[in-house]
Coordinates of C-alpha atoms in Angstrom, one line a residue:
Chain X
A1 CA 61.3 107.6 118.2
A2 CA 64.5 106.5 116.4
M3 CA 65.1 107.7 112.9
E4 CA 66.8 105.4 110.3
L5 CA 70.1 106.7 109.1
P6 CA 71.7 106.0 105.7
L7 CA 74.6 103.7 106.2
S8 CA 76.8 106.2 104.4
H9 CA 76.0 108.9 106.8
S10 CA 78.9 110.4 108.7
L11 CA 77.2 110.3 112.1
A12 CA 76.5 106.6 111.7
S13 CA 80.1 105.8 110.8
R14 CA 81.4 107.8 113.8
A15 CA 79.1 106.0 116.2
A16 CA 80.1 102.7 114.6
A17 CA 83.8 103.5 115.0
L18 CA 83.3 104.4 118.7
A19 CA 81.3 101.3 119.4
T20 CA 84.0 99.2 117.7
G21 CA 86.8 100.8 119.8
Y22 CA 84.9 100.2 123.0
L23 CA 84.1 96.6 122.1
C24 CA 87.7 95.9 121.1
Y25 CA 88.9 97.3 124.4
R26 CA 86.5 95.0 126.3
R27 CA 87.2 91.9 124.4
G28 CA 90.6 92.3 122.9
S29 CA 94.1 91.0 123.8
P30 CA 97.5 90.7 122.2
G31 CA 96.1 87.7 120.3
R32 CA 92.8 89.3 119.3
G33 CA 92.0 92.6 117.7
L34 CA 88.5 93.4 116.4
A35 CA 87.8 95.8 113.5
L36 CA 84.7 97.0 111.9
R37 CA 83.9 95.0 108.7
S38 CA 80.6 96.7 107.9
L39 CA 77.8 98.7 109.3
R40 CA 74.5 96.9 108.7
R41 CA 72.0 99.3 110.2
A42 CA 71.9 102.6 112.1
R43 CA 69.2 104.5 113.8
R44 CA 69.4 107.7 115.8
Q45 CA 67.2 109.0 118.5
D46 CA 67.1 112.5 120.1
I47 CA 66.4 112.1 123.9
N48 CA 65.4 115.4 125.4
D49 CA 67.7 116.7 128.0
V50 CA 69.8 113.6 127.8
G51 CA 71.6 113.3 124.5
H52 CA 71.7 111.4 121.2
K53 CA 71.4 107.7 121.1
Y54 CA 72.4 105.4 118.3
Y55 CA 71.2 101.9 117.6
L56 CA 73.7 100.0 115.5
E57 CA 74.0 96.6 113.9
L58 CA 77.7 95.8 113.1
E59 CA 79.7 93.1 111.5
L60 CA 83.2 92.8 113.1
E61 CA 86.2 90.9 111.9
D62 CA 89.2 89.5 113.6
V63 CA 92.2 91.5 112.4
L64 CA 94.4 88.4 112.5
D65 CA 91.9 86.2 110.6
K66 CA 89.8 88.2 108.2
D67 CA 87.5 85.3 107.5
S68 CA 86.5 85.2 111.2
T69 CA 83.6 87.6 111.7
V70 CA 81.0 88.1 114.3
N71 CA 77.8 90.1 114.3
C72 CA 77.0 92.6 117.0
T73 CA 74.3 95.0 118.1
A74 CA 75.4 98.1 120.0
E75 CA 73.8 101.2 121.6
V76 CA 75.8 104.4 121.9
L77 CA 74.6 107.4 123.9
Y78 CA 76.4 110.7 123.5
H79 CA 75.6 112.8 126.5
L80 CA 74.3 116.3 125.9
G81 CA 76.4 119.3 127.0
N82 CA 79.1 118.0 129.3
K83 CA 82.0 117.0 127.1
N84 CA 83.8 115.4 130.0
I85 CA 81.6 112.4 130.2
A86 CA 82.5 109.5 128.0
P87 CA 79.6 108.1 125.9
D88 CA 77.7 105.1 127.2
V89 CA 78.2 102.0 125.1
Q90 CA 76.5 98.7 125.4
F91 CA 76.8 95.8 123.1
T92 CA 75.8 92.2 122.5
L93 CA 77.9 89.8 120.5
E94 CA 76.0 87.2 118.5
G95 CA 78.2 84.2 118.7
E96 CA 81.6 83.5 120.1
L97 CA 85.0 84.9 119.5
K98 CA 87.9 82.6 118.7
N99 CA 89.8 81.4 121.7
T100 CA 93.2 83.0 121.9
D101 CA 94.5 81.5 125.1
E102 CA 97.4 79.7 123.4
A103 CA 98.6 82.7 121.5
D104 CA 98.2 84.9 124.6
N105 CA 100.1 82.6 126.8
I106 CA 103.0 82.2 124.3
F107 CA 103.3 86.0 124.1
Y108 CA 103.0 86.3 127.9
N109 CA 105.8 83.9 128.6
R110 CA 108.0 85.4 125.9
I111 CA 107.7 88.9 127.3
K112 CA 107.5 88.1 131.0
S113 CA 111.0 86.8 131.4
P114 CA 113.2 88.9 129.2
E115 CA 116.8 89.8 130.0
K116 CA 116.1 93.3 128.8
E117 CA 112.8 95.1 128.8
L118 CA 111.2 95.4 125.4
V119 CA 111.6 98.8 123.6
A120 CA 110.4 99.6 120.1
E121 CA 109.4 102.5 117.9
N122 CA 107.4 103.3 114.8
I123 CA 105.0 100.4 114.6
P124 CA 104.0 100.2 111.8
D125 CA 107.0 101.9 110.1
S126 CA 106.5 104.4 107.3
H127 CA 106.0 101.7 104.8
G128 CA 103.4 99.9 106.9
N129 CA 105.7 97.1 108.0
V130 CA 105.2 95.4 111.3
P131 CA 107.8 92.8 112.3
P132 CA 106.0 89.6 113.2
E133 CA 107.3 89.5 116.8
M134 CA 105.8 93.0 117.2
E135 CA 102.3 92.1 116.1
P136 CA 101.0 91.3 119.7
I137 CA 102.5 94.6 120.9
R138 CA 100.7 96.4 118.2
L139 CA 97.4 94.6 118.9
L140 CA 97.7 95.4 122.5
A141 CA 98.0 99.1 121.6
W142 CA 95.1 98.7 119.2
V143 CA 93.0 97.3 122.1
A144 CA 94.1 99.8 124.6
S145 CA 93.5 102.7 122.2
G146 CA 89.9 101.6 122.1
Y147 CA 89.7 102.8 125.7
V148 CA 91.2 106.2 124.9
I149 CA 89.0 106.5 121.9
W150 CA 85.9 105.6 123.9
Q151 CA 86.7 108.1 126.7
N152 CA 87.4 111.0 124.3
S153 CA 84.8 110.6 121.5
T154 CA 81.9 112.9 120.7
E155 CA 79.6 113.1 117.8
N156 CA 82.2 115.3 116.1
T157 CA 85.1 113.0 116.3
K158 CA 86.2 109.8 114.6
F159 CA 89.4 108.4 116.1
Q160 CA 91.7 105.6 114.8
L161 CA 95.1 104.5 116.0
A162 CA 97.5 105.8 113.4
Q163 CA 100.8 104.6 114.7
I164 CA 102.8 103.6 117.8
K165 CA 105.6 106.1 118.1
H166 CA 107.3 104.4 121.0
V167 CA 106.7 101.5 123.4
K168 CA 108.6 100.6 126.5
Q169 CA 108.0 97.6 128.7
V170 CA 108.0 98.4 132.4
K171 CA 109.4 95.7 134.8
R172 CA 106.9 94.6 137.4
S173 CA 107.3 92.3 140.4
D174 CA 103.7 90.9 140.1
E175 CA 102.2 88.8 137.3
Y176 CA 101.1 91.7 135.1
L177 CA 102.8 92.9 132.0
E178 CA 103.1 96.7 131.8
F179 CA 103.9 98.9 128.8
D180 CA 104.3 102.6 128.4
Y181 CA 103.1 103.6 124.9
M182 CA 103.3 106.9 123.0
I183 CA 100.7 106.6 120.3
L184 CA 99.4 108.8 117.5
L185 CA 95.6 109.0 117.2
H186 CA 94.1 110.3 114.0
D187 CA 90.8 112.1 114.1
M188 CA 89.2 111.8 110.7
V189 CA 86.9 114.8 111.4
S190 CA 89.5 117.4 112.3
Q191 CA 92.2 115.5 110.5
E192 CA 94.5 116.1 113.4
I193 CA 97.2 113.7 114.6
I194 CA 97.1 113.7 118.3
P195 CA 100.0 112.2 120.4
W196 CA 98.8 110.3 123.4
K197 CA 100.6 108.6 126.2
M198 CA 99.1 105.6 127.8
T199 CA 100.1 103.0 130.4
V200 CA 98.7 99.6 129.7
L201 CA 98.4 96.6 131.9
W202 CA 97.7 93.1 130.7
H203 CA 97.4 89.6 132.0
P204 CA 96.0 86.6 130.0
Q205 CA 93.2 86.1 132.7
H206 CA 92.6 89.7 133.6
G207 CA 92.2 91.5 130.2
V208 CA 93.6 94.8 129.2
Q209 CA 93.6 97.9 131.4
V210 CA 94.6 101.5 130.7
T211 CA 95.8 102.8 134.0
Q212 CA 97.0 106.2 132.9
D213 CA 96.5 108.2 129.8
S214 CA 97.1 111.8 128.7
R215 CA 96.9 113.8 125.6
Q216 CA 100.3 115.3 124.6
P217 CA 101.0 118.6 122.9
K218 CA 101.6 118.6 119.1
H219 CA 104.9 119.9 117.7
A220 CA 104.5 123.2 116.1
S221 CA 106.3 123.0 112.8
G222 CA 106.4 119.3 112.1
Chain Z
T1 CA 127.4 79.1 100.6
S2 CA 126.0 80.8 97.5
T3 CA 126.8 84.2 98.9
M4 CA 130.4 83.2 99.3
R5 CA 130.3 81.8 95.8
L6 CA 129.1 85.1 94.5
I7 CA 131.8 87.0 96.3
L8 CA 134.3 84.7 94.9
I9 CA 132.9 85.0 91.4
F10 CA 132.9 88.8 91.5
S11 CA 136.4 89.0 92.9
A12 CA 137.6 86.4 90.4
L13 CA 135.9 88.3 87.6
F14 CA 137.5 91.5 88.9
G15 CA 140.8 89.8 89.1
A16 CA 140.3 88.3 85.7
S17 CA 139.4 91.6 84.1
L18 CA 142.5 93.2 85.5
C19 CA 145.1 90.5 85.1
L20 CA 143.4 88.4 82.3
E21 CA 143.7 85.4 84.6
T22 CA 141.7 82.3 83.6
F23 CA 140.3 79.8 86.0
V24 CA 140.0 76.9 83.6
G25 CA 140.1 73.6 85.5
H26 CA 140.2 75.3 89.0
Q27 CA 138.2 73.4 91.5
V28 CA 136.6 74.6 94.8
L29 CA 136.5 72.0 97.5
R30 CA 134.5 72.0 100.8
I31 CA 136.5 70.3 103.5
K32 CA 134.7 69.0 106.6
T33 CA 137.2 68.8 109.5
R34 CA 136.2 66.5 112.4
N35 CA 138.8 67.5 115.0
E36 CA 141.6 69.8 115.9
E37 CA 144.2 67.4 114.4
E38 CA 142.5 67.8 111.0
V39 CA 142.4 71.5 111.3
K40 CA 146.1 71.6 112.0
Q41 CA 146.7 69.5 108.8
L42 CA 144.8 72.1 106.8
Q43 CA 146.7 74.9 108.3
L44 CA 149.9 73.1 107.2
L45 CA 148.5 72.9 103.7
E46 CA 147.7 76.6 103.9
S47 CA 151.3 77.4 104.6
L48 CA 152.5 75.8 101.4
E49 CA 152.6 78.8 99.2
H50 CA 153.6 77.1 96.0
L51 CA 150.2 75.4 95.9
E52 CA 148.6 78.9 95.4
L53 CA 145.6 77.8 97.5
D54 CA 142.8 80.4 97.8
F55 CA 140.9 79.8 101.1
W56 CA 137.4 81.3 101.1
I57 CA 136.9 80.1 104.6
N58 CA 140.1 79.6 106.5
P59 CA 140.8 76.6 108.7
S60 CA 140.2 77.7 112.3
T61 CA 138.0 75.4 114.3
A62 CA 136.7 71.9 113.6
A63 CA 133.1 73.1 113.7
V64 CA 133.3 75.2 110.6
P65 CA 133.8 73.7 107.1
V66 CA 136.7 75.1 105.0
D67 CA 136.2 76.2 101.4
V68 CA 139.2 76.5 99.2
R69 CA 139.9 77.2 95.5
I70 CA 142.7 75.1 94.0
P71 CA 144.5 75.9 90.7
A72 CA 144.1 73.2 88.1
N73 CA 147.5 71.8 88.2
N74 CA 147.5 71.3 92.0
V75 CA 144.0 69.7 92.3
Q76 CA 145.3 66.1 92.2
A77 CA 148.0 66.7 94.8
V78 CA 145.7 68.4 97.3
K79 CA 143.1 65.6 97.0
A80 CA 145.8 63.0 97.5
F81 CA 146.9 64.8 100.6
L82 CA 143.4 65.0 102.0
E83 CA 142.7 61.3 101.3
S84 CA 145.9 60.1 102.8
H85 CA 144.9 61.9 106.1
G86 CA 141.4 60.6 105.9
I87 CA 140.0 64.1 105.7
E88 CA 136.5 64.3 104.1
Y89 CA 135.8 66.7 101.3
S90 CA 133.3 67.4 98.6
I91 CA 133.5 69.2 95.2
L92 CA 131.6 72.5 95.3
I93 CA 132.7 73.7 91.9
E94 CA 134.1 71.3 89.2
D95 CA 135.4 73.9 86.9
L96 CA 135.4 77.5 88.0
Q97 CA 135.8 79.0 84.5
V98 CA 132.6 77.4 83.3
V99 CA 130.7 79.0 86.2
L100 CA 132.3 82.4 85.6
D101 CA 131.5 82.4 81.9
K102 CA 127.8 81.6 82.7
E103 CA 127.7 84.4 85.3
K104 CA 129.1 86.9 82.8
E105 CA 126.5 85.9 80.2
D106 CA 123.7 86.2 82.8
M107 CA 124.8 89.6 83.9
A108 CA 125.1 91.0 80.4
Y109 CA 121.6 89.7 79.7
S110 CA 119.9 91.2 82.7
Q111 CA 121.7 94.5 82.2
Q112 CA 120.3 94.6 78.7
R113 CA 116.8 93.8 80.0
E114 CA 117.0 96.5 82.6
R115 CA 118.0 99.1 80.0
S116 CA 115.2 98.2 77.7
S117 CA 112.4 97.5 80.1
N118 CA 111.2 99.1 83.3
S119 CA 112.9 98.2 86.6
F120 CA 110.8 100.6 88.6
N121 CA 109.1 98.7 91.4
Y122 CA 105.5 99.8 91.5
G123 CA 104.9 97.7 94.6
T124 CA 106.9 99.9 96.9
Y125 CA 106.9 103.5 98.1
H126 CA 109.3 105.8 96.5
T127 CA 111.0 109.1 97.2
L128 CA 110.0 112.2 95.2
D129 CA 113.2 112.0 93.1
S130 CA 112.5 108.4 92.2
I131 CA 108.9 109.2 91.2
Y132 CA 110.1 112.1 89.1
T133 CA 112.7 109.9 87.4
E134 CA 110.0 107.4 86.5
L135 CA 107.9 110.2 85.0
D136 CA 110.7 110.9 82.6
H137 CA 111.1 107.2 81.9
L138 CA 107.4 106.9 81.0
A139 CA 107.5 110.0 78.8
S140 CA 110.4 108.6 77.0
E141 CA 109.3 105.0 76.7
Y142 CA 105.8 106.0 75.5
S143 CA 106.7 109.2 73.7
N144 CA 104.0 108.7 71.1
I145 CA 101.3 109.5 73.7
V146 CA 103.0 110.7 76.9
T147 CA 104.6 114.1 77.5
K148 CA 105.6 115.7 80.7
L149 CA 104.6 119.3 81.4
Q150 CA 105.5 121.6 84.3
I151 CA 102.5 123.6 85.5
G152 CA 104.3 125.5 88.3
Q153 CA 106.6 125.2 91.3
S154 CA 105.9 124.4 94.9
Y155 CA 106.5 126.8 97.8
E156 CA 110.0 125.4 98.2
K157 CA 110.5 125.6 94.4
R158 CA 110.0 122.0 93.5
P159 CA 108.6 121.5 90.0
L160 CA 104.9 120.4 89.7
Y161 CA 104.9 117.9 86.9
V162 CA 101.8 116.7 85.0
L163 CA 101.8 113.9 82.5
K164 CA 99.7 114.5 79.4
F165 CA 98.3 111.5 77.6
S166 CA 97.2 112.5 74.1
T167 CA 97.0 111.0 70.7
G168 CA 96.9 114.4 69.0
G169 CA 94.2 116.9 68.1
S170 CA 94.1 120.4 69.4
N171 CA 92.9 121.2 72.9
R172 CA 90.7 118.1 73.0
P173 CA 88.2 117.7 75.9
A174 CA 90.2 116.3 78.8
I175 CA 90.1 114.5 82.1
W176 CA 92.1 115.8 85.1
L177 CA 93.4 113.4 87.7
D178 CA 95.5 114.3 90.7
A179 CA 97.0 112.5 93.7
G180 CA 99.0 113.4 96.8
I181 CA 97.5 116.7 97.6
H182 CA 97.7 115.6 101.2
S183 CA 101.3 114.3 101.5
R184 CA 100.8 111.6 104.1
E185 CA 98.4 109.7 101.9
W186 CA 101.2 107.7 100.3
V187 CA 99.0 105.1 98.6
T188 CA 97.7 107.9 96.3
Q189 CA 101.0 109.0 94.8
A190 CA 102.0 105.3 94.5
S191 CA 98.7 104.4 92.8
A192 CA 99.0 107.4 90.5
I193 CA 102.4 106.3 89.0
W194 CA 101.0 102.8 88.5
I195 CA 98.0 104.3 86.8
A196 CA 100.2 106.4 84.6
K197 CA 102.0 103.2 83.5
K198 CA 98.7 101.4 83.0
I199 CA 97.2 104.1 80.8
A200 CA 100.4 104.3 78.7
S201 CA 100.7 100.6 78.2
D202 CA 97.0 100.0 77.7
Y203 CA 96.8 102.3 74.7
G204 CA 96.6 100.2 71.6
N205 CA 95.8 97.1 73.7
D206 CA 92.7 97.9 75.7
P207 CA 89.8 98.9 73.5
S208 CA 88.2 101.2 76.0
I209 CA 91.3 103.2 76.8
T210 CA 92.3 103.3 73.2
S211 CA 88.9 104.8 72.2
L212 CA 89.1 107.2 75.1
L213 CA 92.5 108.5 74.2
N214 CA 91.4 108.7 70.5
K215 CA 88.8 111.3 71.6
M216 CA 90.1 112.9 74.8
D217 CA 93.3 113.8 76.7
I218 CA 94.2 112.8 80.2
F219 CA 96.2 115.1 82.5
L220 CA 97.7 113.3 85.6
L221 CA 99.4 115.2 88.5
T222 CA 101.0 112.4 90.5
V223 CA 102.4 114.5 93.3
S224 CA 100.3 117.6 94.0
N225 CA 102.2 118.5 97.1
P226 CA 105.9 117.7 96.6
D227 CA 107.1 119.7 99.6
G228 CA 104.8 117.9 101.9
Y229 CA 105.8 114.6 100.4
V230 CA 109.5 115.2 100.9
F231 CA 108.7 116.2 104.5
T232 CA 106.9 112.9 105.1
H233 CA 110.1 111.1 104.1
T234 CA 112.6 113.2 106.0
T235 CA 110.9 114.4 109.1
N236 CA 107.2 113.6 109.8
R237 CA 105.4 110.7 108.2
M238 CA 102.1 112.2 109.3
W239 CA 102.5 115.6 107.6
R240 CA 99.4 116.6 105.6
K241 CA 99.7 120.3 104.6
T242 CA 101.9 122.4 102.3
R243 CA 105.2 123.7 103.8
S244 CA 104.5 127.4 103.4
R245 CA 105.5 129.8 106.2
N246 CA 102.6 131.5 108.1
P247 CA 103.5 135.1 109.0
G248 CA 103.2 135.6 112.8
S249 CA 103.0 132.0 113.6
V250 CA 105.5 129.2 114.5
C251 CA 103.2 126.8 112.7
V252 CA 103.9 125.8 109.1
G253 CA 101.7 124.9 106.2
V254 CA 98.2 125.2 104.9
D255 CA 95.7 122.4 104.2
P256 CA 95.7 122.5 100.4
N257 CA 92.2 121.0 100.3
R258 CA 90.7 123.8 102.3
N259 CA 92.4 126.5 100.2
W260 CA 90.2 126.4 97.0
D261 CA 87.8 129.1 96.1
A262 CA 84.6 127.2 97.1
G263 CA 82.8 128.4 100.2
F264 CA 86.2 129.6 101.4
G265 CA 86.2 130.7 105.0
G266 CA 83.0 128.7 105.8
P267 CA 82.6 125.9 108.3
G268 CA 84.8 122.8 108.1
A269 CA 88.1 124.6 107.8
S270 CA 90.2 126.2 110.5
S271 CA 91.5 129.7 110.8
N272 CA 94.3 128.5 113.0
P273 CA 97.7 128.1 111.3
C274 CA 98.6 125.3 113.7
S275 CA 95.6 123.2 112.6
D276 CA 95.9 120.4 110.1
S277 CA 92.8 121.8 108.3
Y278 CA 94.1 125.4 108.2
R279 CA 92.5 127.1 105.2
G280 CA 95.2 129.6 104.6
P281 CA 95.1 133.4 104.6
S282 CA 93.0 133.5 101.5
A283 CA 91.7 131.3 98.7
N284 CA 94.4 130.1 96.3
S285 CA 97.1 131.5 98.6
E286 CA 99.0 128.2 98.1
V287 CA 101.0 128.1 94.9
E288 CA 100.3 124.3 94.6
V289 CA 96.6 125.1 94.4
R290 CA 96.9 128.2 92.2
S291 CA 99.0 126.3 89.7
V292 CA 96.3 123.8 89.1
V293 CA 93.5 126.4 89.0
N294 CA 95.5 128.4 86.4
F295 CA 96.2 125.3 84.3
I296 CA 92.6 124.3 84.3
K297 CA 91.3 127.8 83.5
N298 CA 93.9 128.3 80.7
H299 CA 93.1 124.9 79.2
G300 CA 89.4 125.7 79.0
N301 CA 88.2 122.2 78.1
I302 CA 88.5 120.0 81.1
R303 CA 85.4 117.8 81.4
A304 CA 86.2 115.8 84.6
F305 CA 88.1 116.5 87.7
L306 CA 89.1 113.5 89.8
T307 CA 91.3 113.6 92.9
L308 CA 92.8 110.8 95.0
H309 CA 93.0 110.8 98.8
S310 CA 93.3 108.1 101.5
Y311 CA 92.0 106.6 103.7
S312 CA 88.4 105.5 104.3
Q313 CA 87.3 103.8 101.0
L314 CA 84.8 106.5 99.9
L315 CA 83.8 107.8 96.5
M316 CA 82.4 111.2 96.9
Y317 CA 80.9 114.0 94.8
P318 CA 80.1 117.6 95.8
Y319 CA 79.3 119.4 97.9
G320 CA 81.6 119.6 101.0
Y321 CA 81.1 123.3 101.8
K322 CA 77.3 122.9 102.1
C323 CA 75.1 120.0 102.8
T324 CA 72.7 120.6 99.9
Q325 CA 72.6 118.4 96.8
P326 CA 74.3 119.5 93.6
A327 CA 72.1 120.0 90.6
D328 CA 73.5 116.8 89.0
Y329 CA 73.1 114.8 92.1
A330 CA 71.2 111.9 90.5
E331 CA 73.7 111.4 87.7
L332 CA 76.7 111.8 89.9
D333 CA 75.3 109.4 92.5
A334 CA 74.5 106.7 89.9
L335 CA 77.9 107.1 88.3
G336 CA 79.6 106.9 91.7
R337 CA 77.7 103.7 92.5
A338 CA 78.7 102.2 89.2
A339 CA 82.3 103.1 89.8
A340 CA 82.2 101.6 93.3
S341 CA 80.7 98.5 91.9
S342 CA 83.6 98.2 89.4
I343 CA 86.1 98.7 92.3
R344 CA 84.4 95.9 94.3
S345 CA 84.4 93.5 91.4
L346 CA 88.2 92.9 91.7
Y347 CA 89.0 92.2 95.3
G348 CA 85.7 92.8 97.1
T349 CA 86.8 96.2 98.5
T350 CA 83.7 98.2 99.4
F351 CA 83.6 101.9 98.8
T352 CA 80.8 104.1 100.3
V353 CA 79.3 106.5 97.9
G354 CA 77.8 110.0 98.8
S355 CA 78.4 113.7 98.9
I356 CA 81.4 114.9 100.9
C357 CA 79.2 116.7 103.4
T358 CA 76.9 113.8 104.3
T359 CA 79.6 111.1 104.1
I360 CA 82.5 112.5 106.1
Y361 CA 82.0 116.1 107.1
Q362 CA 81.3 119.6 106.1
A363 CA 84.5 121.0 104.7
S364 CA 84.9 124.3 102.9
G365 CA 87.5 125.2 100.3
G366 CA 87.7 121.7 98.7
S367 CA 89.0 121.1 95.2
I368 CA 86.0 119.2 93.7
D369 CA 83.6 121.8 95.0
W370 CA 85.6 124.4 93.1
S371 CA 85.8 122.4 90.0
Y372 CA 82.1 121.6 90.0
D373 CA 81.1 125.2 90.6
Y374 CA 83.5 126.2 87.8
G375 CA 81.5 124.0 85.4
I376 CA 83.3 120.7 85.5
K377 CA 80.3 118.4 86.0
Y378 CA 82.1 115.2 86.6
S379 CA 83.9 116.0 89.9
F380 CA 84.7 113.2 92.2
A381 CA 87.0 112.6 95.2
F382 CA 88.2 109.1 96.1
E383 CA 89.4 108.0 99.5
L384 CA 91.4 104.9 98.9
R385 CA 92.3 101.9 101.2
D386 CA 92.0 101.1 104.0
T387 CA 89.3 101.8 106.7
G388 CA 91.7 102.4 109.6
R389 CA 93.5 99.2 110.3
Y390 CA 96.7 100.8 108.9
G391 CA 95.3 104.1 107.8
F392 CA 98.0 106.3 106.2
V393 CA 100.8 103.7 106.8
L394 CA 99.2 101.2 104.4
P395 CA 101.6 98.3 103.8
A396 CA 103.4 98.5 100.4
S397 CA 102.0 95.0 99.5
Q398 CA 98.6 96.7 99.1
I399 CA 99.8 99.4 96.7
I400 CA 99.2 97.4 93.5
P401 CA 95.9 95.9 94.5
T402 CA 94.7 99.3 95.5
A403 CA 95.9 100.9 92.3
E404 CA 94.3 98.1 90.2
E405 CA 90.9 98.4 91.9
T406 CA 90.9 102.2 91.9
W407 CA 91.8 102.2 88.2
L408 CA 88.6 100.2 87.5
G409 CA 86.5 102.9 89.2
L410 CA 88.3 105.7 87.5
K411 CA 87.9 104.0 84.1
K412 CA 84.2 103.6 84.7
I413 CA 83.9 107.3 85.2
M414 CA 86.2 108.2 82.3
E415 CA 84.1 106.0 80.0
H416 CA 81.0 107.8 81.0
V417 CA 82.6 111.1 80.4
R418 CA 83.8 110.0 77.0
D419 CA 80.3 108.8 76.1
N420 CA 78.4 111.8 77.5
P421 CA 79.9 115.0 76.1
Y422 CA 78.4 118.2 77.4

């Protein structure tokens, strides 16, 4: 039987953050990022020999248009024991997300035919600034980080993308866009800042893929 | 262009101040050349030195208009020349001296305003030096109620400055408020300096703050971890801890909010110097923590202990080091909810209320656990904006809204403390 959790409970908020990250990865694009607006309901179930399952009701918002929200139900299963298996996440969106084809295509065409491959660092910068032309690059990282977050979450972690340290476009002969990112993930529970490398592929019709990713060592003194 | 105009004005002013030149009757014309022939005519004009023409933009190609200052007595001659060659022009400035006089007046006025009022921009992030300068400014501008105290020095010997807000009395019951114990949480130091200004300027204007300061003092530590703060500006924006050396380790710093004497050494703090939640070799090992503890103990009459962190939008009471409820749970929870409600009333920002342990995580050695167990009943920790979209790198445009809403929550708590002496 599933037990009701107070909405303020840390376990509920961790599961909600994980579900949001996964969802964002599955549905996001350089023109659409999804963030958690509020947690409406959370229940937790202990499944013997399997793991812990959470039943969540979430309200999500479009990061580019805060007035645009969508409700969602999600189930998150953290597997017992083996820390190398990513949690199972399933979700159902109630209603439709805004169509971003136009914005996606504009971005795609801008980046696909450059004279020089795009390179940038520190997005946002120390003061929280993101140049407007970098916003899709930033959203793409936000979406892709959802994958990394999903793959590496446990009941004792709560990851958020803290900053893009570096991004470099990789030239491709096919129709995909490819970017090498160095990002910083923040884990709220341990308070650690974890550098992570990821290679991200995107095409307007084919969604976002993370083809490679690896945790990087932290610098010792700063 | 207006930039060029400014450059001209300043250089003219400079020239005027040196050589006491005047520019009465001087005109500035903009000449629109249509072809190479016209450009050549202007270059001819340029060569006539007796006209004393001062070209801002020299004639070079037909595509770019030419701006030129002409001394009063040559204005008619130059215009006649241009008209006879069919060269179009317009008058940018009819009388340069009039413009210069107005500029001088404006500059003197704004300089005077800057001296007498505050030009510190609360809506942007500042360096440590800039914040410290503003502390002095506030203490001087509001010297009737604000004094600056030094309660100690950081590991790297930077002063730890506290602003005392007081209308007199002797060792009145007081409220403690600190920010920036974790250096990367920039919106907290920024909010704290705004709050300092708010308290100072509201005294005598806002009935609630006026009655509060007539009975109690407020102590505000705007930058609890100055070494870390400087490090976030110079080297690593994501630095959290102090900058103390750890013997036997290459890793630097201790998490100052795991270093207090409250369940020290228990779960929720690391024993690894390389960790961002490293508790330190012993409780109060960090001078930044020890200085606050000593101040509070020596004062002896602190009635509330409030601390600002970011991010997550949480309003929490003890405990962190254990998941059991504090004795005053009901009152603290109700007060927390009232404060969160005040915060939400301004911009709709929602804060989640609860104990540290149940709301974020079990964490030992935290400041409000120490203050509560020491006997300071009203102990709260705030986690300010946002919930992760920007996290630590919150855009500067959100500083003032964050400070404004946070202040409403703090005020609610302070009013309760004022009205419920214990």
